[in-house]
RNA sequence: GGAGAGAUGCCCGAGUGGCUAAAGGGGGCAGACUGUAAAUCUGUUGGCGCGAGCCUACGGUGGUUCAAAUCCACCUCUCUCCA
């Protein structure tokens, strides 16, 4: 393998946007060695087997992987099927049901498809940690656990806080970092990437590699992306995420709803703007925030759906929310409902179309003036609709259906 | 193993026999104002029912009582201190 970029050049590209790098010197010397020998670095990225919906938060670190790959290094995408099989006991989250092998494989497939939008899947190595973890016996586990102390485990913020806050920590949770670290040993990873929240686990990998007589991996952590609410980390369970598989309109719309202060960060972490362009964008954000945000939304939409889709999404957005538009989306989801002879009440229609999860919720929406039929605000919850009627139903700002009664 | 504290709605948390679908806060949702931004204000926030009302709910099971989140018994889980 020949590298087109010199170690110095590579270092510069690879370290931009990185929060923590342990250590810079080690990375450089390894890049040099790899440059001389023509042997690519093994770059590890771990993933959870149960969440195959990749969102923009994941892409931050995936973009970094892409850089490694583009520079000619070997990218290993590790699916933690074994760790997932144990079930995550963390904090308040319900213990996940263990996944079956079929589910794991199916999830891996969907991962591949999605990652393909960012990485060259053909040149990527896909691994599952059950390959080595499943065959460890108790003696092996003892050896592993002997490498770490409770005090050191408690250094991890998450553990420290919970311990202080008297929130339970199970022993399995102590095993997690060890398992993850052992993955690095098994893979002989040169570099491991992760979000800053992974710092502790990545460092454990370093320690374990030393214990097992390997050169410790270099760790690089990327910033955590806040979700579109601007408060918490982007995650599916908090519902503040933008999935890269979502339709263009959705991606565009969700991005338009982020708080203004977040625009800069999104530009920085989610697009490939040059430092100069970034500075320009940040300068303009103060005076013309809306235009800058639209550009962001369009750009990211285009990254995952193409330029044309980005432009379309923008046009659709203008039509829906702009001053000149009619306030309706282009492609309304259709709902065909069977109407009984006596007709369907507005409440029923709302629940049947899925615009309201329950009758009570539908009633509330109605009472608060959040329901429109063909653009007209509705107040009569008992209004009846009959077979043959067709209308556009709106609930709240974002819920639309073209309702056809049959 | 011993002693003590605790488990309440999406989250935190008040509530020690009826007035409790359960205070307050957070979060969510909706409305006004906007740029599907922020800030602010207002409303709302278990399910079913047009409604009277019915059902489900305070860790679990059983009991006392006309009546239980509240009292009793047992169980499960968590935390603290001691060993």
Short mmCIF file of C-alpha atoms (C1' of nucleotides) in Angstrom, two decimals:
data_model
loop_
_atom_site.label_atom_id
_atom_site.label_comp_id
_atom_site.label_asym_id
_atom_site.label_seq_id
_atom_site.Cartn_x
_atom_site.Cartn_y
_atom_site.Cartn_z
CA UNK A 1 0.00 0.00 0.00
CA UNK A 2 1.36 3.38 -0.95
CA UNK A 3 0.29 6.52 0.79
CA UNK A 4 -0.15 9.67 -1.19
CA UNK A 5 -0.05 11.95 1.83
CA UNK A 6 3.02 12.35 4.02
CA UNK A 7 2.74 11.56 7.72
CA UNK A 8 2.75 15.26 8.51
CA UNK A 9 -0.04 15.95 6.08
CA UNK A 10 -2.02 13.04 7.39
CA UNK A 11 -1.58 14.22 10.94
CA UNK A 12 -2.96 17.59 10.09
CA UNK A 13 -6.04 16.23 8.38
CA UNK A 14 -6.70 13.65 11.02
CA UNK A 15 -6.42 15.86 14.04
CA UNK A 16 -8.81 18.58 12.97
CA UNK A 17 -12.02 18.61 14.94
CA UNK A 18 -10.68 16.13 17.46
CA UNK A 19 -11.37 16.83 21.11
CA UNK A 20 -8.82 14.57 22.70
CA UNK A 21 -5.84 12.87 21.16
CA UNK A 22 -3.75 10.45 23.17
CA UNK A 23 -1.12 11.01 22.10
CA UNK A 24 -0.14 13.20 19.24
CA UNK A 25 3.45 11.99 19.27
CA UNK A 26 2.40 8.38 19.16
CA UNK A 27 0.07 9.02 16.28
CA UNK A 28 2.75 10.76 14.29
CA UNK A 29 5.31 8.06 14.91
CA UNK A 30 2.84 5.39 13.92
CA UNK A 31 1.89 7.24 10.78
CA UNK A 32 5.56 7.47 9.94
CA UNK A 33 6.13 3.82 10.49
CA UNK A 34 3.13 2.92 8.41
CA UNK A 35 4.31 5.28 5.69
CA UNK A 36 7.69 3.63 5.56
CA UNK A 37 6.49 0.05 5.69
CA UNK A 38 3.41 0.58 3.56
CA UNK A 39 1.31 -1.06 6.21
CA UNK A 40 -1.94 0.76 6.94
CA UNK A 41 -3.05 1.50 10.47
CA UNK A 42 -5.92 -0.48 11.93
CA UNK A 43 -8.57 2.00 12.95
CA UNK A 44 -11.33 0.74 15.17
CA UNK A 45 -14.80 2.06 15.68
CA UNK A 46 -17.26 0.23 17.88
CA UNK A 47 -20.99 0.21 17.37
CA UNK A 48 -23.98 -0.93 19.30
CA UNK A 49 -25.82 -3.80 17.60
CA UNK A 50 -29.28 -2.73 18.61
CA UNK A 51 -29.53 0.73 17.12
CA UNK A 52 -29.20 0.40 13.40
CA UNK A 53 -30.64 3.82 12.68
CA UNK A 54 -27.68 6.00 12.03
CA UNK A 55 -28.24 9.64 12.80
CA UNK A 56 -26.17 12.74 12.35
CA UNK A 57 -24.63 12.28 15.78
CA UNK A 58 -22.99 9.09 14.60
CA UNK A 59 -21.76 10.69 11.45
CA UNK A 60 -19.38 12.97 13.32
CA UNK A 61 -17.12 10.08 14.11
CA UNK A 62 -17.86 8.33 10.82
CA UNK A 63 -16.57 11.36 8.93
CA UNK A 64 -13.33 10.95 10.80
CA UNK A 65 -13.26 7.29 9.84
CA UNK A 66 -13.73 8.33 6.26
CA UNK A 67 -10.66 10.50 6.45
CA UNK A 68 -8.61 7.59 7.69
CA UNK A 69 -9.99 5.45 4.93
CA UNK A 70 -9.36 8.06 2.28
CA UNK A 71 -5.76 8.26 3.45
CA UNK A 72 -5.39 4.54 2.89
CA UNK A 73 -5.80 3.09 6.36
CA UNK A 74 -7.75 0.03 7.35
CA UNK A 75 -11.03 0.85 8.90
CA UNK A 76 -12.64 -1.72 11.18
CA UNK A 77 -16.28 -1.33 11.99
CA UNK A 78 -16.87 -3.44 15.06
CA UNK A 79 -20.36 -4.46 15.98
CA UNK A 80 -20.63 -5.22 19.66
CA UNK A 81 -22.95 -8.13 19.27
CA UNK A 82 -21.58 -9.91 22.32
CA UNK A 83 -21.75 -6.91 24.58
CA UNK A 84 -25.21 -6.29 23.22
CA UNK A 85 -26.19 -9.83 23.95
CA UNK A 86 -25.51 -9.28 27.61
CA UNK A 87 -27.99 -6.45 27.61
CA UNK A 88 -27.18 -2.97 28.72
CA UNK A 89 -27.86 -2.52 32.40
CA UNK A 90 -26.95 1.15 32.40
CA UNK A 91 -28.88 3.31 34.80
CA UNK A 92 -32.51 3.89 34.23
CA UNK A 93 -32.67 2.45 30.80
CA UNK A 94 -34.56 -0.76 30.67
CA UNK A 95 -32.38 -3.74 30.21
CA UNK A 96 -32.35 -4.44 26.56
CA UNK A 97 -33.64 -7.76 25.48
CA UNK A 98 -30.79 -9.81 24.15
CA UNK A 99 -30.71 -9.89 20.39
CA UNK A 100 -30.85 -13.10 18.45
CA UNK A 101 -28.16 -13.87 15.95
CA UNK A 102 -30.56 -13.21 13.09
CA UNK A 103 -31.42 -9.80 14.47
CA UNK A 104 -27.77 -8.96 14.87
CA UNK A 105 -27.04 -9.96 11.30
CA UNK A 106 -30.04 -8.05 10.00
CA UNK A 107 -28.95 -4.97 11.92
CA UNK A 108 -25.43 -5.34 10.60
CA UNK A 109 -26.85 -5.29 7.08
CA UNK A 110 -28.76 -2.09 7.66
CA UNK A 111 -25.66 -0.59 9.25
CA UNK A 112 -23.71 -1.41 6.14
CA UNK A 113 -26.23 0.22 3.87
CA UNK A 114 -26.26 3.38 5.93
CA UNK A 115 -22.54 3.57 6.54
CA UNK A 116 -22.14 3.19 2.80
CA UNK A 117 -23.29 6.77 2.48
CA UNK A 118 -20.14 7.85 4.26
CA UNK A 119 -17.54 5.10 4.11
CA UNK A 120 -16.38 2.86 1.32
CA UNK A 121 -17.95 -0.32 2.57
CA UNK A 122 -16.06 -2.41 0.07
CA UNK A 123 -12.78 -1.49 1.71
CA UNK A 124 -14.08 -1.64 5.25
CA UNK A 125 -13.64 -4.55 7.60
CA UNK A 126 -16.75 -5.60 9.45
CA UNK A 127 -16.22 -7.48 12.70
CA UNK A 128 -18.34 -8.84 15.50
CA UNK A 129 -16.88 -9.04 18.98
CA UNK A 130 -18.61 -12.32 19.74
CA UNK A 131 -15.91 -13.84 17.54
CA UNK A 132 -13.42 -13.58 20.40
CA UNK A 133 -15.49 -12.70 23.48
CA UNK A 134 -17.83 -15.65 23.24
CA UNK A 135 -15.02 -18.15 23.58
CA UNK A 136 -13.30 -16.65 26.61
CA UNK A 137 -13.55 -18.90 29.64
CA UNK A 138 -13.71 -17.83 33.23
CA UNK A 139 -9.96 -18.00 33.63
CA UNK A 140 -9.58 -15.62 30.72
CA UNK A 141 -12.11 -13.29 32.28
CA UNK A 142 -10.23 -13.42 35.58
CA UNK A 143 -7.07 -12.46 33.82
CA UNK A 144 -8.89 -9.59 32.21
CA UNK A 145 -10.50 -8.32 35.39
CA UNK A 146 -7.22 -8.57 37.28
CA UNK A 147 -5.88 -5.78 35.09
CA UNK A 148 -8.14 -3.18 36.60
CA UNK A 149 -9.09 -1.89 40.01
CA UNK A 150 -12.35 -0.64 41.37
CA UNK A 151 -10.86 2.73 42.18
CA UNK A 152 -9.79 3.16 38.59
CA UNK A 153 -13.19 2.14 37.36
CA UNK A 154 -14.75 4.71 39.60
CA UNK A 155 -12.68 7.35 37.90
CA UNK A 156 -15.13 7.27 35.08
CA UNK A 157 -17.43 10.26 35.42
CA UNK A 158 -20.54 8.29 34.84
CA UNK A 159 -19.66 5.80 37.55
CA UNK A 160 -18.36 8.43 39.93
CA UNK A 161 -21.55 10.44 39.66
CA UNK A 162 -23.80 7.50 40.09
CA UNK A 163 -21.80 6.24 43.00
CA UNK A 164 -22.00 9.62 44.64
CA UNK A 165 -25.65 9.95 43.76
CA UNK A 166 -26.33 6.51 45.21
CA UNK A 167 -27.56 5.17 41.91
CA UNK A 168 -26.91 1.49 41.45
CA UNK A 169 -24.01 0.28 39.38
CA UNK A 170 -23.96 -3.36 38.46
CA UNK A 171 -20.80 -5.40 38.20
CA UNK A 172 -21.54 -6.11 34.56
CA UNK A 173 -21.14 -2.45 33.93
CA UNK A 174 -17.60 -2.65 35.20
CA UNK A 175 -17.08 -5.42 32.72
CA UNK A 176 -18.20 -3.32 29.81
CA UNK A 177 -15.12 -1.17 29.49
CA UNK A 178 -13.02 -4.29 29.91
CA UNK A 179 -14.82 -6.09 27.15
CA UNK A 180 -14.55 -3.12 24.90
CA UNK A 181 -10.89 -2.78 25.73
CA UNK A 182 -10.31 -6.42 25.02
CA UNK A 183 -11.75 -5.84 21.57
CA UNK A 184 -8.82 -3.57 20.91
CA UNK A 185 -6.47 -6.31 22.04
CA UNK A 186 -8.15 -8.83 19.76
CA UNK A 187 -8.02 -6.48 16.82
CA UNK A 188 -4.56 -5.16 17.58
CA UNK A 189 -6.00 -1.74 16.96
CA UNK A 190 -3.63 1.11 16.25
CA UNK A 191 -6.23 3.77 16.68
CA UNK A 192 -9.67 3.81 18.23
CA UNK A 193 -12.23 6.47 17.57
CA UNK A 194 -15.22 7.44 19.60
CA UNK A 195 -17.24 10.27 21.05
CA UNK A 196 -15.82 12.08 24.06
CA UNK A 197 -18.19 10.11 26.23
CA UNK A 198 -16.19 7.07 25.24
CA UNK A 199 -12.89 8.45 26.50
CA UNK A 200 -12.74 6.23 29.54
CA UNK A 201 -13.50 3.07 27.64
CA UNK A 202 -10.97 3.91 24.98
CA UNK A 203 -8.32 4.50 27.61
CA UNK A 204 -9.05 1.12 29.14
CA UNK A 205 -8.31 -0.33 25.73
CA UNK A 206 -4.90 1.28 25.86
CA UNK A 207 -4.15 -0.13 29.28
CA UNK A 208 -5.29 -3.59 28.36
CA UNK A 209 -3.21 -3.64 25.21
CA UNK A 210 -0.16 -2.83 27.32
CA UNK A 211 -1.06 -5.61 29.73
CA UNK A 212 -1.30 -8.00 26.83
CA UNK A 213 2.05 -6.92 25.46
CA UNK A 214 0.83 -4.74 22.63
CA UNK A 215 1.58 -1.18 21.72
CA UNK A 216 -1.24 0.91 23.16
CA UNK A 217 -3.75 2.25 20.71
CA UNK A 218 -3.99 5.90 19.99
CA UNK A 219 -7.30 7.29 20.97
CA UNK A 220 -9.14 10.08 19.26
CA UNK A 221 -12.40 11.43 20.54
CA UNK A 222 -14.85 13.53 18.64
CA UNK A 223 -17.27 16.07 20.06
CA UNK A 224 -20.74 14.98 21.00
CA UNK A 225 -23.37 16.46 18.79
CA UNK A 226 -26.34 18.00 20.52
CA UNK A 227 -29.71 16.96 19.21
CA UNK A 228 -32.03 19.32 17.40
CA UNK A 229 -33.44 20.46 20.72
CA UNK A 230 -30.04 21.93 21.44
CA UNK A 231 -30.02 20.50 24.92
CA UNK A 232 -29.14 16.86 25.08
CA UNK A 233 -26.90 14.67 23.09
CA UNK A 234 -28.50 13.50 19.88
CA UNK A 235 -30.12 10.17 20.41
CA UNK A 236 -32.94 8.20 19.03
CA UNK A 237 -34.55 7.59 22.37
CA UNK A 238 -34.75 11.29 23.11
CA UNK A 239 -36.35 11.89 19.74
CA UNK A 240 -34.02 14.78 18.99
CA UNK A 241 -32.20 13.13 16.15
CA UNK A 242 -31.97 13.41 12.42
CA UNK A 243 -31.58 10.01 10.80
CA UNK A 244 -29.55 9.84 7.63
CA UNK A 245 -32.14 7.49 6.19
CA UNK A 246 -34.96 9.90 6.71
CA UNK A 247 -36.69 11.47 3.73
CA UNK A 248 -35.15 14.73 2.49
CA UNK A 249 -38.05 16.87 3.68
CA UNK A 250 -37.68 15.51 7.18
CA UNK A 251 -33.96 16.09 7.32
CA UNK A 252 -34.36 19.57 5.99
CA UNK A 253 -37.22 20.44 8.29
CA UNK A 254 -35.59 19.06 11.39
CA UNK A 255 -32.45 21.00 10.71
CA UNK A 256 -34.43 24.19 10.32
CA UNK A 257 -35.77 23.70 13.81
CA UNK A 258 -32.43 23.69 15.59
CA UNK A 259 -31.60 26.61 17.84
CA UNK A 260 -29.52 29.27 16.13
CA UNK A 261 -26.54 28.85 18.43
CA UNK A 262 -26.18 25.34 17.21
CA UNK A 263 -25.67 26.21 13.57
CA UNK A 264 -21.96 26.78 13.85
CA UNK A 265 -21.38 23.48 15.54
CA UNK A 266 -23.48 21.63 13.01
CA UNK A 267 -21.57 23.21 10.16
CA UNK A 268 -18.32 22.30 11.79
CA UNK A 269 -19.11 18.72 12.64
CA UNK A 270 -21.47 17.66 9.90
CA UNK A 271 -20.24 19.29 6.74
CA UNK A 272 -16.88 19.35 5.04
CA UNK A 273 -16.48 23.10 4.84
CA UNK A 274 -12.94 24.43 4.87
CA UNK A 275 -11.82 26.48 7.85
CA UNK A 276 -12.14 29.62 5.75
CA UNK A 277 -15.68 28.79 4.70
CA UNK A 278 -16.54 27.99 8.28
CA UNK A 279 -15.37 31.36 9.46
CA UNK A 280 -17.45 33.00 6.75
CA UNK A 281 -20.55 31.09 7.74
CA UNK A 282 -20.11 31.95 11.39
CA UNK A 283 -19.70 35.59 10.50
CA UNK A 284 -22.91 35.61 8.50
CA UNK A 285 -24.86 33.68 11.11
CA UNK A 286 -25.30 36.79 13.20
CA UNK A 287 -26.78 39.00 10.49
CA UNK A 288 -28.72 36.53 8.39
CA UNK A 289 -29.38 33.50 10.53
CA UNK A 290 -32.25 32.20 8.49
CA UNK A 291 -30.33 32.11 5.22
CA UNK A 292 -27.40 30.46 6.91
CA UNK A 293 -29.61 27.86 8.46
CA UNK A 294 -31.33 27.12 5.18
CA UNK A 295 -27.97 26.63 3.59
CA UNK A 296 -27.03 24.22 6.33
CA UNK A 297 -30.23 22.26 5.99
CA UNK A 298 -29.88 22.07 2.24
CA UNK A 299 -26.28 21.09 2.37
CA UNK A 300 -26.76 18.24 4.79
CA UNK A 301 -29.86 17.01 3.01
CA UNK A 302 -27.82 16.95 -0.18
CA UNK A 303 -25.07 14.94 1.48
CA UNK A 304 -27.41 12.05 2.01
CA UNK A 305 -29.89 12.43 -0.82
CA UNK A 306 -28.11 14.37 -3.53
CA UNK A 307 -28.19 17.98 -4.68
CA UNK A 308 -31.52 17.69 -6.44
CA UNK A 309 -33.25 16.37 -3.35
CA UNK A 310 -31.70 19.14 -1.29
CA UNK A 311 -33.13 21.77 -3.60
CA UNK A 312 -36.51 20.10 -3.64
CA UNK A 313 -36.61 19.90 0.12
CA UNK A 314 -35.86 23.58 0.31
CA UNK A 315 -38.61 24.44 -2.13
CA UNK A 316 -41.01 22.28 -0.18
CA UNK A 317 -40.03 24.01 3.01
CA UNK A 318 -40.65 27.44 1.53
CA UNK A 319 -44.02 26.35 0.29
CA UNK A 320 -44.94 25.00 3.66
CA UNK A 321 -43.65 27.71 5.94
CA UNK A 322 -42.63 30.60 3.77
CA UNK A 323 -44.71 33.73 3.36
CA UNK A 324 -45.49 32.96 -0.25
CA UNK A 325 -46.38 29.35 0.27
CA UNK A 326 -49.78 27.90 0.94
CA UNK A 327 -48.75 26.22 4.16
CA UNK A 328 -49.14 22.74 2.82
CA UNK A 329 -46.50 20.16 2.10
CA UNK A 330 -46.17 18.83 -1.41
CA UNK A 331 -46.50 15.19 -0.79
CA UNK A 332 -49.21 14.62 1.70
CA UNK A 333 -49.41 11.28 3.30
CA UNK A 334 -52.67 9.67 2.35
CA UNK A 335 -55.00 8.02 4.78
CA UNK A 336 -57.89 5.99 3.45
CA UNK A 337 -60.46 5.30 6.09
CA UNK A 338 -63.54 3.20 5.96
CA UNK A 339 -66.46 5.32 7.08
CA UNK A 340 -69.50 3.67 8.64
CA UNK A 341 -72.94 4.81 7.43
CA UNK A 342 -73.39 7.19 10.36
CA UNK A 343 -70.09 8.86 9.58
CA UNK A 344 -66.85 9.35 11.48
CA UNK A 345 -66.33 11.99 14.12
CA UNK A 346 -63.40 14.33 13.82
CA UNK A 347 -61.89 12.74 16.91
CA UNK A 348 -62.05 9.30 15.33
CA UNK A 349 -60.48 10.59 12.16
CA UNK A 350 -57.62 12.10 14.13
CA UNK A 351 -56.87 8.89 15.95
CA UNK A 352 -57.40 6.67 12.93
CA UNK A 353 -54.96 8.65 10.83
CA UNK A 354 -52.41 8.45 13.60
CA UNK A 355 -52.23 12.22 13.98
CA UNK A 356 -53.31 11.78 17.58
CA UNK A 357 -52.26 8.78 19.65
CA UNK A 358 -55.44 8.73 21.69
CA UNK A 359 -58.87 10.21 21.82
CA UNK A 360 -57.90 12.38 24.76
CA UNK A 361 -54.95 13.75 22.88
CA UNK A 362 -57.17 14.46 19.86
CA UNK A 363 -59.62 16.29 22.06
CA UNK A 364 -56.86 18.37 23.53
CA UNK A 365 -55.53 19.29 20.13
CA UNK A 366 -59.00 20.36 19.11
CA UNK A 367 -59.60 22.40 22.23
CA UNK A 368 -56.34 24.21 21.80
CA UNK A 369 -56.97 25.11 18.22
CA UNK A 370 -54.37 22.84 16.75
CA UNK A 371 -56.57 21.07 14.26
CA UNK A 372 -57.41 22.24 10.76
CA UNK A 373 -59.51 20.76 8.02
CA UNK A 374 -58.73 22.18 4.60
CA UNK A 375 -56.91 24.98 6.40
CA UNK A 376 -59.88 25.96 8.52
CA UNK A 377 -59.53 25.77 12.27
CA UNK A 378 -61.84 23.22 13.84
CA UNK A 379 -63.51 23.43 17.20
CA UNK A 380 -66.34 20.94 16.98
CA UNK A 381 -64.97 17.61 18.09
CA UNK A 382 -68.13 15.85 17.05
CA UNK A 383 -68.16 17.08 13.50
CA UNK A 384 -69.01 14.11 11.34
CA UNK A 385 -67.39 13.13 8.09
CA UNK A 386 -69.02 10.81 5.62
CA UNK A 387 -68.13 8.37 2.96
CA UNK A 388 -66.87 10.02 -0.19
CA UNK A 389 -65.39 13.06 1.53
CA UNK A 390 -61.82 14.04 0.89
CA UNK A 391 -59.98 16.70 2.81
CA UNK A 392 -56.65 17.78 4.18
CA UNK A 393 -56.32 17.31 7.89
CA UNK A 394 -53.69 19.10 9.91
CA UNK A 395 -52.77 18.50 13.53
CA UNK A 396 -50.27 20.80 15.13
CA UNK A 397 -47.62 22.41 13.00
CA UNK A 398 -46.25 19.33 11.40
CA UNK A 399 -48.91 16.68 11.14
CA UNK A 400 -50.64 16.44 7.78
CA UNK A 401 -52.82 13.83 6.11
CA UNK A 402 -54.88 13.74 2.96
CA UNK A 403 -57.90 11.92 4.24
CA UNK A 404 -60.11 9.93 1.93
CA UNK A 405 -63.22 8.35 3.33
CA UNK A 406 -64.44 5.24 1.61
"C1'" G B 1 -24.66 -11.64 58.40
"C1'" G B 2 -26.49 -7.07 61.49
"C1'" A B 3 -28.77 -2.04 61.75
"C1'" G B 4 -31.27 1.79 59.16
"C1'" A B 5 -33.58 4.35 54.86
"C1'" G B 6 -36.30 3.90 50.51
"C1'" A B 7 -39.39 2.23 45.73
"C1'" U B 8 -45.15 7.45 43.53
"C1'" G B 9 -47.18 9.46 36.73
"C1'" C B 10 -42.17 10.50 30.85
"C1'" C B 11 -38.28 12.33 34.75
"C1'" C B 12 -37.50 14.61 39.63
"C1'" G B 13 -40.47 14.98 43.76
"C1'" A B 14 -44.80 16.09 47.59
"C1'" G B 15 -48.39 13.29 49.73
"C1'" U B 16 -49.17 8.89 56.11
"C1'" G B 17 -56.95 6.41 55.78
"C1'" G B 18 -61.91 9.43 52.34
"C1'" C B 19 -61.58 16.29 49.66
"C1'" U B 20 -56.09 11.99 45.17
"C1'" A B 21 -56.00 10.69 38.17
"C1'" A B 22 -52.46 12.17 42.89
"C1'" A B 23 -49.20 19.22 44.88
"C1'" G B 24 -44.81 21.47 42.72
"C1'" G B 25 -40.90 21.50 39.18
"C1'" G B 26 -38.70 19.65 34.64
"C1'" G B 27 -39.77 17.75 30.00
"C1'" G B 28 -43.49 17.07 26.12
"C1'" C B 29 -47.62 18.85 23.25
"C1'" A B 30 -50.85 22.93 21.54
"C1'" G B 31 -51.98 28.25 20.94
"C1'" A B 32 -50.21 33.66 20.49
"C1'" C B 33 -45.74 36.09 18.64
"C1'" U B 34 -41.98 34.27 14.91
"C1'" G B 35 -37.76 32.24 10.87
"C1'" U B 36 -40.81 24.75 12.31
"C1'" A B 37 -34.88 29.69 15.98
"C1'" A B 38 -34.45 32.03 20.82
"C1'" A B 39 -37.11 34.64 24.56
"C1'" U B 40 -41.94 35.57 26.53
"C1'" C B 41 -47.10 34.69 27.66
"C1'" U B 42 -51.35 31.15 27.79
"C1'" G B 43 -53.38 26.40 27.90
"C1'" U B 44 -52.68 21.28 28.35
"C1'" U B 45 -50.28 16.65 29.81
"C1'" G B 46 -53.40 8.15 31.94
"C1'" G B 47 -57.14 5.34 28.68
"C1'" C B 48 -62.30 4.78 26.83
"C1'" G B 49 -66.87 7.73 26.16
"C1'" C B 50 -70.67 13.29 22.99
"C1'" G B 51 -71.83 12.99 28.09
"C1'" A B 52 -73.23 11.26 33.08
"C1'" G B 53 -69.58 8.06 33.87
"C1'" C B 54 -66.41 3.78 33.54
"C1'" C B 55 -61.53 1.49 33.57
"C1'" U B 56 -56.30 1.42 34.78
"C1'" A B 57 -52.40 3.60 38.08
"C1'" C B 58 -48.45 5.01 43.59
"C1'" G B 59 -42.42 -1.94 43.35
"C1'" G B 60 -45.25 -7.25 43.76
"C1'" U B 61 -48.81 -10.50 46.27
"C1'" G B 62 -52.28 -11.10 49.96
"C1'" G B 63 -55.01 -8.85 54.06
"C1'" U B 64 -57.63 -5.00 57.48
"C1'" U B 65 -61.52 -1.27 56.35
"C1'" C B 66 -67.78 1.14 54.17
"C1'" A B 67 -63.11 3.42 52.04
"C1'" A B 68 -55.87 2.22 51.07
"C1'" A B 69 -50.47 5.53 47.54
"C1'" U B 70 -51.44 5.99 52.79
"C1'" C B 71 -52.49 0.63 57.94
"C1'" C B 72 -50.73 -4.90 58.44
"C1'" A B 73 -48.02 -9.41 56.52
"C1'" C B 74 -44.90 -11.61 53.18
"C1'" C B 75 -41.90 -10.98 48.85
"C1'" U B 76 -38.69 -8.36 45.17
"C1'" C B 77 -35.31 -4.52 44.23
"C1'" U B 78 -32.08 -0.17 45.62
"C1'" C B 79 -29.09 2.85 48.88
"C1'" U B 80 -26.26 3.90 53.57
"C1'" C B 81 -23.50 2.28 57.85
"C1'" C B 82 -21.27 -1.94 60.49
"C1'" A B 83 -18.94 -6.89 59.67
#
